[in-house]
Short mmCIF file of C-alpha atoms and ligand atoms in Angstrom, two decimals:
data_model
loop_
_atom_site.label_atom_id
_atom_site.label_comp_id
_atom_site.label_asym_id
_atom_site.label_seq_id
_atom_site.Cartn_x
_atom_site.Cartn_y
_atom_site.Cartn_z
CA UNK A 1 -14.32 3.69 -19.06
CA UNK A 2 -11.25 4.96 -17.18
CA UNK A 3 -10.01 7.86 -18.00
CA UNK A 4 -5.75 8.22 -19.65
CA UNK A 5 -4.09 11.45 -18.64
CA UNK A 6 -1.04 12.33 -20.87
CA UNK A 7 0.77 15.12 -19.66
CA UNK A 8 4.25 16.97 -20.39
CA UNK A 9 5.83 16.82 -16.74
CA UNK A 10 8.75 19.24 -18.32
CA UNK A 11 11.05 20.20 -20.79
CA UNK A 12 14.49 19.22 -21.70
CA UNK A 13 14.25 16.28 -21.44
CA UNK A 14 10.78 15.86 -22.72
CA UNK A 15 8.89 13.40 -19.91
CA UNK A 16 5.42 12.47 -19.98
CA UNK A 17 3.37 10.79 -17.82
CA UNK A 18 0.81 8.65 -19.14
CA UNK A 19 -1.74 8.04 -16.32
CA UNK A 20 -4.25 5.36 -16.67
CA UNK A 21 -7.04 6.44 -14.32
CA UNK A 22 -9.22 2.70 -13.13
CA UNK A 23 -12.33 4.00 -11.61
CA UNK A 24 -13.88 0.55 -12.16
CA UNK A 25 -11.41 -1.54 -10.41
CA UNK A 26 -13.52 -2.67 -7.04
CA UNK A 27 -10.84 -4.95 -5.39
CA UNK A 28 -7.02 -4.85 -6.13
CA UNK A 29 -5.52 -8.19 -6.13
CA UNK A 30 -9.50 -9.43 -6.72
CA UNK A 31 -8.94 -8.86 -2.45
CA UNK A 32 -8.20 -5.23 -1.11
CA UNK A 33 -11.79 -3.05 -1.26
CA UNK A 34 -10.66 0.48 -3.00
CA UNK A 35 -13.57 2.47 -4.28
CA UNK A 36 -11.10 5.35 -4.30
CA UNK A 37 -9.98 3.55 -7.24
CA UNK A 38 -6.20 3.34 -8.43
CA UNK A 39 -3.90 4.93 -11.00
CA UNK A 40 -1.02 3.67 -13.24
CA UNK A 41 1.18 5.52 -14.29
CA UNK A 42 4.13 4.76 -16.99
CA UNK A 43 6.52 7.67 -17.99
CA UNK A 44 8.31 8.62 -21.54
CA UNK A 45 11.82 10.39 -21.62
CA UNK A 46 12.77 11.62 -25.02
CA UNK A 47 16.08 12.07 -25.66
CA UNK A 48 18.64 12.25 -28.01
CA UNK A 49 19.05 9.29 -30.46
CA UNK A 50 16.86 7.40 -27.47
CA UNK A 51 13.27 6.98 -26.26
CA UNK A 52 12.88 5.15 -22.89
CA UNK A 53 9.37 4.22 -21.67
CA UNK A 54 8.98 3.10 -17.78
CA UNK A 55 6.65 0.24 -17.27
CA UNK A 56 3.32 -0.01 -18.86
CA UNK A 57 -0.28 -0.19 -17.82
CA UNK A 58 -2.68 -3.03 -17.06
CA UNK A 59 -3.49 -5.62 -19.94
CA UNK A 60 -7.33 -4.73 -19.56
CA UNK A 61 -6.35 -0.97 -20.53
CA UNK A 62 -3.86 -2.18 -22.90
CA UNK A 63 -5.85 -0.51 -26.25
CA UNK A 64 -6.48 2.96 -23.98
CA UNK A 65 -2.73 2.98 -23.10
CA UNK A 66 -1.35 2.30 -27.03
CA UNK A 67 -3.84 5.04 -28.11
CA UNK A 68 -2.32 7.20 -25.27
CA UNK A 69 1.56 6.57 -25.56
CA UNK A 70 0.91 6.81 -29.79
CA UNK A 71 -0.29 10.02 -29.30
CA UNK A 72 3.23 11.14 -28.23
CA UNK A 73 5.61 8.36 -30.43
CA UNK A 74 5.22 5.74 -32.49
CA UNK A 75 6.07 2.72 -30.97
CA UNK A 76 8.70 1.70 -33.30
CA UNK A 77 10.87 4.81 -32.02
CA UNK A 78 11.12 3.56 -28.23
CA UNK A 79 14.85 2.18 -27.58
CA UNK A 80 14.39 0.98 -24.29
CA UNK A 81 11.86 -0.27 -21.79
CA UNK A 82 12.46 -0.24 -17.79
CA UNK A 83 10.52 -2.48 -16.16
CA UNK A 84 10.37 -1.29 -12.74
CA UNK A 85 8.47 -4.51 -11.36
CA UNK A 86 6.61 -7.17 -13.15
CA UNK A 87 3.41 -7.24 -11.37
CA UNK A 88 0.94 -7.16 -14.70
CA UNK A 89 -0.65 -3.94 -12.98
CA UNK A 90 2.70 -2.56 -14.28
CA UNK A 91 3.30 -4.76 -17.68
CA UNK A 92 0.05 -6.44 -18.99
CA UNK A 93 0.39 -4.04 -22.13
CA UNK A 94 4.12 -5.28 -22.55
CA UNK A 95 3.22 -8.17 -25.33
CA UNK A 96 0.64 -5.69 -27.18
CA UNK A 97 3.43 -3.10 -27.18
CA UNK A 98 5.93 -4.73 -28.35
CA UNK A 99 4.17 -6.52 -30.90
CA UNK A 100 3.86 -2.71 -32.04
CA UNK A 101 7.44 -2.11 -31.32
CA UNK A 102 8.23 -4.65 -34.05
CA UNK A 103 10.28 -6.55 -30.40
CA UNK A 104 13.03 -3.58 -30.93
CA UNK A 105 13.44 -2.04 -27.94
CA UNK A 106 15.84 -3.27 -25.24
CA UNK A 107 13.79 -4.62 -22.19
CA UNK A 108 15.82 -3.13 -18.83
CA UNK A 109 15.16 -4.83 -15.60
CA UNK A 110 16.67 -7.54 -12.88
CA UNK A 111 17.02 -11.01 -13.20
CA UNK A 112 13.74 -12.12 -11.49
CA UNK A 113 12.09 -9.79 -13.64
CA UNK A 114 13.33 -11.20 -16.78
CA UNK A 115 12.12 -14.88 -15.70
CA UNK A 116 8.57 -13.35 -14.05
CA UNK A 117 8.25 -11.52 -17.71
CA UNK A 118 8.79 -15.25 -19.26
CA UNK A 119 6.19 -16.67 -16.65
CA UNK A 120 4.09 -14.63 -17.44
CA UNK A 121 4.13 -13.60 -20.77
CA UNK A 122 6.39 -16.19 -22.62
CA UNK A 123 10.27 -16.60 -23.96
CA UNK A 124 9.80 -13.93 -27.13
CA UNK A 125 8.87 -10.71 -24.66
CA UNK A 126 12.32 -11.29 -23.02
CA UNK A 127 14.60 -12.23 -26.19
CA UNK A 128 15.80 -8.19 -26.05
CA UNK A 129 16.49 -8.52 -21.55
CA UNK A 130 19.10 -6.68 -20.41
CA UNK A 131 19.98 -7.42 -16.79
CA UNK A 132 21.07 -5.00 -14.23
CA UNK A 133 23.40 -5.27 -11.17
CA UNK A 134 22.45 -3.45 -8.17
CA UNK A 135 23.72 0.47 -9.01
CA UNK A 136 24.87 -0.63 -12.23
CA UNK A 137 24.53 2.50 -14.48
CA UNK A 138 24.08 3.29 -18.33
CA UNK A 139 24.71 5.80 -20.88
CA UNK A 140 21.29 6.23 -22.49
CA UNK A 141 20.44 8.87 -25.06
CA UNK A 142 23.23 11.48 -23.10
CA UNK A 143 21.93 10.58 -19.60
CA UNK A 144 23.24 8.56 -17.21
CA UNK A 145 20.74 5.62 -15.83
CA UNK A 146 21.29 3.90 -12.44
CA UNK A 147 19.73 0.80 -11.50
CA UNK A 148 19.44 0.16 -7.76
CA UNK A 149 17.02 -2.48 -6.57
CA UNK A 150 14.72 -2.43 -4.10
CA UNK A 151 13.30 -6.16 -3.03
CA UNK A 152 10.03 -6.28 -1.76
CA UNK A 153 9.14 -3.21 -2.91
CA UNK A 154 6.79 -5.14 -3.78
CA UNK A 155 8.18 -8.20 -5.06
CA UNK A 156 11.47 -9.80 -5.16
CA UNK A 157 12.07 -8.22 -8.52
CA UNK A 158 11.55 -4.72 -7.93
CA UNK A 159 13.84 -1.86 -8.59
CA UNK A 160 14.02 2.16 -9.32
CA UNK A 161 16.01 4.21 -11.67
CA UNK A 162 17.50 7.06 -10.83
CA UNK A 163 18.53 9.34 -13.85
CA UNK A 164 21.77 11.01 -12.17
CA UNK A 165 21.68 14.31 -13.86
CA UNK A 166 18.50 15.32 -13.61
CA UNK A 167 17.79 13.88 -10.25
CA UNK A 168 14.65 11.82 -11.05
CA UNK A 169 13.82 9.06 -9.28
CA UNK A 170 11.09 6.55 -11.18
CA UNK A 171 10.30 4.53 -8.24
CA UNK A 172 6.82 2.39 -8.88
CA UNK A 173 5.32 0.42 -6.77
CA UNK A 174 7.44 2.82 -3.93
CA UNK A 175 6.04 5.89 -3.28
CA UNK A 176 2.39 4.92 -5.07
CA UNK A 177 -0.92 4.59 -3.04
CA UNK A 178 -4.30 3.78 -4.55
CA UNK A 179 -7.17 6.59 -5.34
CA UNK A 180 -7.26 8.98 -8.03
CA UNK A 181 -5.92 12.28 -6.94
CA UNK A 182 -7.63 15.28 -9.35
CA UNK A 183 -3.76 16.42 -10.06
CA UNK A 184 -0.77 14.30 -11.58
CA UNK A 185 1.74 16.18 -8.69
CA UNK A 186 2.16 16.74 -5.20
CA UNK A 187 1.34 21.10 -5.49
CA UNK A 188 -2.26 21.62 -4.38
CA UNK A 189 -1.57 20.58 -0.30
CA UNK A 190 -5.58 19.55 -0.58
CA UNK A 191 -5.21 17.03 -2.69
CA UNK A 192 -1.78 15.75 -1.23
CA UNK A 193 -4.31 15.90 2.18
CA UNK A 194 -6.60 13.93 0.77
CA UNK A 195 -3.94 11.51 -1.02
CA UNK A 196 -2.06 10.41 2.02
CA UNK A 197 -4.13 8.09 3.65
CA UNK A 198 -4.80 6.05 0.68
CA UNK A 199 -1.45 5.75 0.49
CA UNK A 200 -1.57 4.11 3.77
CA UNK A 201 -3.62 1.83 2.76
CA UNK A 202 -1.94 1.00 0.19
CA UNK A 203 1.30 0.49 1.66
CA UNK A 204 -0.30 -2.10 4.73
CA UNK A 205 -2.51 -4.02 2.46
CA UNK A 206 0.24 -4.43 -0.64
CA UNK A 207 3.46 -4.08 0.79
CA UNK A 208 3.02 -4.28 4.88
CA UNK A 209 3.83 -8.33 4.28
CA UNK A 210 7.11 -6.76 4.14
CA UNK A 211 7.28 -3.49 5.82
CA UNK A 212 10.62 -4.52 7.31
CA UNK A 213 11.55 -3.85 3.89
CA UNK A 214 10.34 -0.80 3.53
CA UNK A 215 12.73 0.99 6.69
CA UNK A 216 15.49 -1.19 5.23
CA UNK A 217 15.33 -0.18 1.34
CA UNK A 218 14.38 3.58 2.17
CA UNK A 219 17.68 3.94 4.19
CA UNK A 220 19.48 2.08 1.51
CA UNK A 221 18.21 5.27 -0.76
CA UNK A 222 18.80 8.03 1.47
CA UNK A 223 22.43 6.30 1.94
CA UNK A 224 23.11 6.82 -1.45
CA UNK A 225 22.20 10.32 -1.58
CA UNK A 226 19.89 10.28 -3.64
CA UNK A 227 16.54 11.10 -1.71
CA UNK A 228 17.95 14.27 -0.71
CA UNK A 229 19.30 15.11 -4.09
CA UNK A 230 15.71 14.08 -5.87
CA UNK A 231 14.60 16.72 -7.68
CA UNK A 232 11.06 14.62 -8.75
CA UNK A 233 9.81 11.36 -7.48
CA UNK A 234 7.54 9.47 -9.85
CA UNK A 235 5.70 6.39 -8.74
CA UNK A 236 3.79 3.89 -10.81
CA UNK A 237 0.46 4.94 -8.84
CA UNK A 238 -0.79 8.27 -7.87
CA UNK A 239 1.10 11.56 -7.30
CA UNK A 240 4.61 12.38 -8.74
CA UNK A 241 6.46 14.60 -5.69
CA UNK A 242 8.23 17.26 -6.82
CA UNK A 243 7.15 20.48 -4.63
CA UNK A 244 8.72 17.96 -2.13
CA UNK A 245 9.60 14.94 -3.40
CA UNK A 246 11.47 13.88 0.05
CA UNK A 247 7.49 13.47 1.56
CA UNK A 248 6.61 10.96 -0.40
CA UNK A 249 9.48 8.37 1.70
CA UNK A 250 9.33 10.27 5.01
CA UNK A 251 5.49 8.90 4.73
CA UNK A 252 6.63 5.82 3.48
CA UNK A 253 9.25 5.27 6.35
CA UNK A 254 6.46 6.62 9.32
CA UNK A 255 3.66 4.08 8.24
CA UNK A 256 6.88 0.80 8.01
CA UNK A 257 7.72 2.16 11.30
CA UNK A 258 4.16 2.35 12.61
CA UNK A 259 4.54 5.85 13.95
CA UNK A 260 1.56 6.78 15.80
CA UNK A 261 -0.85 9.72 15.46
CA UNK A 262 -1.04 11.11 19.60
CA UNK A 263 -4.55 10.02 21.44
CA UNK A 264 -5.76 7.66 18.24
CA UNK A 265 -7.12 4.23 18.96
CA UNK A 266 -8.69 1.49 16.80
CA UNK A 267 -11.29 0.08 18.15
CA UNK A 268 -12.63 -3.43 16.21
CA UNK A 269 -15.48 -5.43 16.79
CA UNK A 270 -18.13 -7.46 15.88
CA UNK A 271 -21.78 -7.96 17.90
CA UNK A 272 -24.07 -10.06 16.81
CA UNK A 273 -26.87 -9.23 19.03
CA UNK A 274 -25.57 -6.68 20.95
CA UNK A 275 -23.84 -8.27 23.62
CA UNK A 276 -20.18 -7.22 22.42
CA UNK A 277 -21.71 -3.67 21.48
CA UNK A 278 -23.02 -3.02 24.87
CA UNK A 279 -19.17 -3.12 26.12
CA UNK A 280 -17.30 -1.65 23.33
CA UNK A 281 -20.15 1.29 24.16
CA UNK A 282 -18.77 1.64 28.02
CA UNK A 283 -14.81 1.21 26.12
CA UNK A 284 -15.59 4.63 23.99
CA UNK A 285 -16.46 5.97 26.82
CA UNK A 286 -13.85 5.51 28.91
CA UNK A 287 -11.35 6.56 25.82
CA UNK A 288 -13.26 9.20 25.43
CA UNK A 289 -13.20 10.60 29.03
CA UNK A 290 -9.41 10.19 29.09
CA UNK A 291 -9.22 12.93 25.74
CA UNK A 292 -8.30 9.70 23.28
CA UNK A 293 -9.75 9.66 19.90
CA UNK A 294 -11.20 6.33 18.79
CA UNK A 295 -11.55 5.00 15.23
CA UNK A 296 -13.94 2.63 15.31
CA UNK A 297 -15.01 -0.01 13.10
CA UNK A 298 -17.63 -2.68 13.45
CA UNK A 299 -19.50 -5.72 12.15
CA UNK A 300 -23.00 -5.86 12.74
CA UNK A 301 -25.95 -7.34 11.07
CA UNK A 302 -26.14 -4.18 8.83
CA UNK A 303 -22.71 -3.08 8.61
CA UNK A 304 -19.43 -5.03 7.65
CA UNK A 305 -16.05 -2.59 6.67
CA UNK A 306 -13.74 -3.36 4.21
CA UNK A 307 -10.89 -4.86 6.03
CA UNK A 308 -8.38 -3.18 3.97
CA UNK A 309 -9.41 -0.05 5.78
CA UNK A 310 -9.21 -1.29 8.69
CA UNK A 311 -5.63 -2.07 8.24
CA UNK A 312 -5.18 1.69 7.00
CA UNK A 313 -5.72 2.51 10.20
CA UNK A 314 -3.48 0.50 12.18
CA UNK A 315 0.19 1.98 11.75
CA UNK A 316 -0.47 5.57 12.96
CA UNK A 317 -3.06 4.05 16.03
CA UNK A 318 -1.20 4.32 19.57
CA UNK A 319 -3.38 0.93 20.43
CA UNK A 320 -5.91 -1.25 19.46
CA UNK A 321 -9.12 -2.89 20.73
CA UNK A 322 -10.60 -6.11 19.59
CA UNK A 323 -14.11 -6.95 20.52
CA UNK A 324 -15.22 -10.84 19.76
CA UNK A 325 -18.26 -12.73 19.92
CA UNK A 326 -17.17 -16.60 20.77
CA UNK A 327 -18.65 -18.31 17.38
CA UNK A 328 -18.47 -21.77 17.23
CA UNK A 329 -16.09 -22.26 19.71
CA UNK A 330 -13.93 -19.85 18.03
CA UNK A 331 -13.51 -16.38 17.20
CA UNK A 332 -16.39 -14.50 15.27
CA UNK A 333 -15.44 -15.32 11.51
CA UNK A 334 -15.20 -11.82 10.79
CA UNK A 335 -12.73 -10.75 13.54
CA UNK A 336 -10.74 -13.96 12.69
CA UNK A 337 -10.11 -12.83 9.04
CA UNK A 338 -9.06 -9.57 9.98
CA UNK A 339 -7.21 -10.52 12.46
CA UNK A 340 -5.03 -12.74 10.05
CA UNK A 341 -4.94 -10.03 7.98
CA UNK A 342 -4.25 -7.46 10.30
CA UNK A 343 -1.32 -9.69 12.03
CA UNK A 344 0.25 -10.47 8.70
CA UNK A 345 0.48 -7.13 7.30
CA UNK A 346 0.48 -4.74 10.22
CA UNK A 347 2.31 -6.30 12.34
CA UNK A 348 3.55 -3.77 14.75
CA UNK A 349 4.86 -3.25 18.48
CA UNK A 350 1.25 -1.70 19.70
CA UNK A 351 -0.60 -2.57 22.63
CA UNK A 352 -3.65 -4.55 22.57
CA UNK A 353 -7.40 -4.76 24.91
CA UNK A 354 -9.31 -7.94 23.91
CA UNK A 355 -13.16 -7.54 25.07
CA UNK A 356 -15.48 -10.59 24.46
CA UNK A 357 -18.89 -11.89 24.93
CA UNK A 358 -19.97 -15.14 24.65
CA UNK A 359 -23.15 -17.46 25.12
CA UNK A 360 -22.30 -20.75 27.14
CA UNK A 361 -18.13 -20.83 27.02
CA UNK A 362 -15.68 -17.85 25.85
CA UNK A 363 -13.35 -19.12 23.86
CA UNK A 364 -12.78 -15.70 21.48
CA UNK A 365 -10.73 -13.91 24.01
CA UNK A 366 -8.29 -16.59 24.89
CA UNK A 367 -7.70 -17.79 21.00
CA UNK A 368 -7.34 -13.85 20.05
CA UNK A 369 -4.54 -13.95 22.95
CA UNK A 370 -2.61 -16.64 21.73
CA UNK A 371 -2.48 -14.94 18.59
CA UNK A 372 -1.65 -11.60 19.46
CA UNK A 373 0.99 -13.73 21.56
CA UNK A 374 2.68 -14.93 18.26
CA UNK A 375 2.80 -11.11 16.86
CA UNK A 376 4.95 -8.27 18.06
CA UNK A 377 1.95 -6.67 19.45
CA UNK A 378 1.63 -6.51 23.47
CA UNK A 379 -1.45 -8.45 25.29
CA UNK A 380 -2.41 -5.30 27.75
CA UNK A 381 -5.44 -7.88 29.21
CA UNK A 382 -8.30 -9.81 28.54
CA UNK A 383 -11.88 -8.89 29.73
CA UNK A 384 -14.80 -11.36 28.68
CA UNK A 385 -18.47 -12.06 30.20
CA UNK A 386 -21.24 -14.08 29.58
CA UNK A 387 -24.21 -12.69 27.77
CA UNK A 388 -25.29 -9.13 29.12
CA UNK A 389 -23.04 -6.45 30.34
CA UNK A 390 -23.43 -6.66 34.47
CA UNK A 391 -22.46 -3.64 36.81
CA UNK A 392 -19.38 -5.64 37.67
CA UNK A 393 -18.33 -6.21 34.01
CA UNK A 394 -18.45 -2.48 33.60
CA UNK A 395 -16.03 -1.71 36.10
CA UNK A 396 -13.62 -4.39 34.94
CA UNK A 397 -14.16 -2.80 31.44
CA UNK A 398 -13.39 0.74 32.60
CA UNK A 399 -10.24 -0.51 34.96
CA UNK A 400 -8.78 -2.48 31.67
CA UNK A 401 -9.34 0.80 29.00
CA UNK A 402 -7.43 2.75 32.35
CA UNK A 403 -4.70 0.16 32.03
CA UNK A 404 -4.15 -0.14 28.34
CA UNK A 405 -3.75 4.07 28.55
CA UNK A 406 -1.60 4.02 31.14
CA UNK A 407 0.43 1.79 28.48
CA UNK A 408 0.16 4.48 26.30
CA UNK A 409 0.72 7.61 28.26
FE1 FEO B 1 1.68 -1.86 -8.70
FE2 FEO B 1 3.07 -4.55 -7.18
O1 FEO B 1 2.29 -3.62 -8.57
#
């Protein structure tokens, strides 16, 4: 059974986190593979003549999260409710809890919020809605609230709050990443180490749809001010930031730029009988002679990765290399659904080697081209044989690897 942190964050105002810990979540969005496991977090500000809860928990956890938030209130006392986002990871305990809030408090969010909440839930959960303008800002409890949305961070509804005179920033789906970090904040640097690329993940496989968005709505922030005045940063999944709560978006804005990591490549591939392996072998190689650091994934009749760590890796790679089989006359069914994947979500201006093997025709290597043609990644070139790896294929393989570095360099 997961584990439910609750923990004072500080004093004056009293916040809390409450931190539902889901160890036995296997694949987010029933899709993306994250044994790390994922957090939600919802926080409680009390204040005077007001009690403000942001976002809930997961309807699954929905009895671990009422136990947990009574523990610091009783329900009845919350005023008001921000929903951040309406993705259920976020409000699946929203009917439960307000069926214990007697439907008192004053539900806070934007306008497609309000109708996903009815979509989702039904007309009664949104009969207390009230709906915020971009920066719109209210007096609540002494403290001054402001509203500024954030679309596509992670869906059209999304939006933070920034309370203005304490500098707090509760940002949800923005500045979250999966796993289940042993701390609640950003202060042990081994942890925030071990954090980060989970984050990565996390940002390609649930927001890099829109990672446009990302550059866009982080500059929007910092143009307000308001990611240099932050004095926390608390997401709806993982680690608050406040040792430095600017790290959380410089991260955010590196991976939606796809800023690479110097000498690292991702190489992909899949062999069926060896035949794809036997070049990808004289690829690493070459990489490897040139001082460039592969990452390499494959699928294999023993071995298949979780595509959603494959995409992890792309943003920070300075290339990438694709290995096919020709299946079918088409590309190996396992490439091919990474490769929509991977061209969907991480989607970035990086070069690209396609290597390919194939028994009577190869059809792999020109199909992955045409593809990669659509995308903003760059074709570097093409090298495909028949069946085993001859002398002459070698040096064609070792001439392309030179040419995709010199791309690079
Ligand atoms: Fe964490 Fe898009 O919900």
């Amino acid at each position: 059974m997961p584990d439910v942190k609750v923990e004072k964050i500080r004093d004056d105002p009293e916040l809390y986190i409450i931190r539902v810990d889901d160890d036995r979540i296997r694949y987010f969005e029933a899709t993306w593979s994250i044994p790390e496991g994922i957090t939600y977090n919802a926080y409680l500000m009390k204040l005077d003549g007001a009690t403000v809860l942001f976002d809930l928990s997961k309807r699954e956890y929905t009895d671990l999260f009422m136990e947990a938030l009574g523990k610091l209130v009783d329900p009845k006392e919350i005023t008001h409710v921000v929903i951040h986002h309406t993705e259920p990871d976020h409000t699946g305990a929203l009917p439960a809890f307000l069926e214990a809030n007697g439907y008192k408090a004053k539900l806070i969010g934007t306008s497609f919020a309000k109708r996903f909440l009815e979509g989702f839930y039904g007309e009664k959960v949104v009969e207390n809605f009230h709906t915020i303008k971009d920066g719109e800002e209210m007096s609540i409890g002494g403290k001054t609230f402001r509203f500024i949305t954030v679309p596509w961070l992670h869906w059209p509804d999304t939006m933070i709050t920034y309370v203005v005179e304490e500098g707090l920033i509760f940002s949800c789906d923005a500045g979250g990443g999966y796993g289940i970090p042993e701390r609640i904040d950003d202060s042990d640097e081994e942890v925030v180490q071990r954090y980060l690329p989970h984050v990565t993940k996390y940002i390609v496989t649930i927001i890099g749809h829109y990672h446009k968005y990302i550059v866009q709505n982080i500059k929007k922030l910092r143009n307000l001010g308001i990611i240099d005045d932050a004095r926390m940063i608390l997401p709806g999944h993982g680690l608050i930031w406040r040792k430095n709560p600017a790290r959380i978006f410089e991260h955010y804005e590196a991976v939606g730029a796809g800023k690479a990591t110097k000498g690292k490549v991702l190489v992909l591939y899949d062999s069926m009988y060896g035949f794809v392996e036997r070049r990808m072998e004289i690829v690493l190689d070459e990489l490897r002679k040139n001082g460039l650091n592969p990452v390499v994934y494959r699928f294999t009749d023993k071995e298949a990765p979780a595509v959603s760590d494959i995409l992890g890796e792309v943003p920070d790679s300075e290339a990438i290399i694709i290995g096919a089989s020709t299946f079918e006359a088409d590309i190996h069914p396992r490439i091919r659904y990474t490769l929509f994947e991977l061209l969907d979500k991480a989607n970035y201006e990086k070069p690209v080697l396609i290597v390919g093997a194939y028994g009577w025709g190869g059809v792999a290597g020109r199909k992955i081209e045409t593809l990669i043609a659509r995308s903003k990644f760059d074709h570097v070139d093409t090298v495909e044989g028949r069946g085993m790896l001859r002398k002459e294929d070698e040096e064609r393989l070792r001439e392309a690897v030179r040419k995709l570095i010199s791309w690079i360099s």
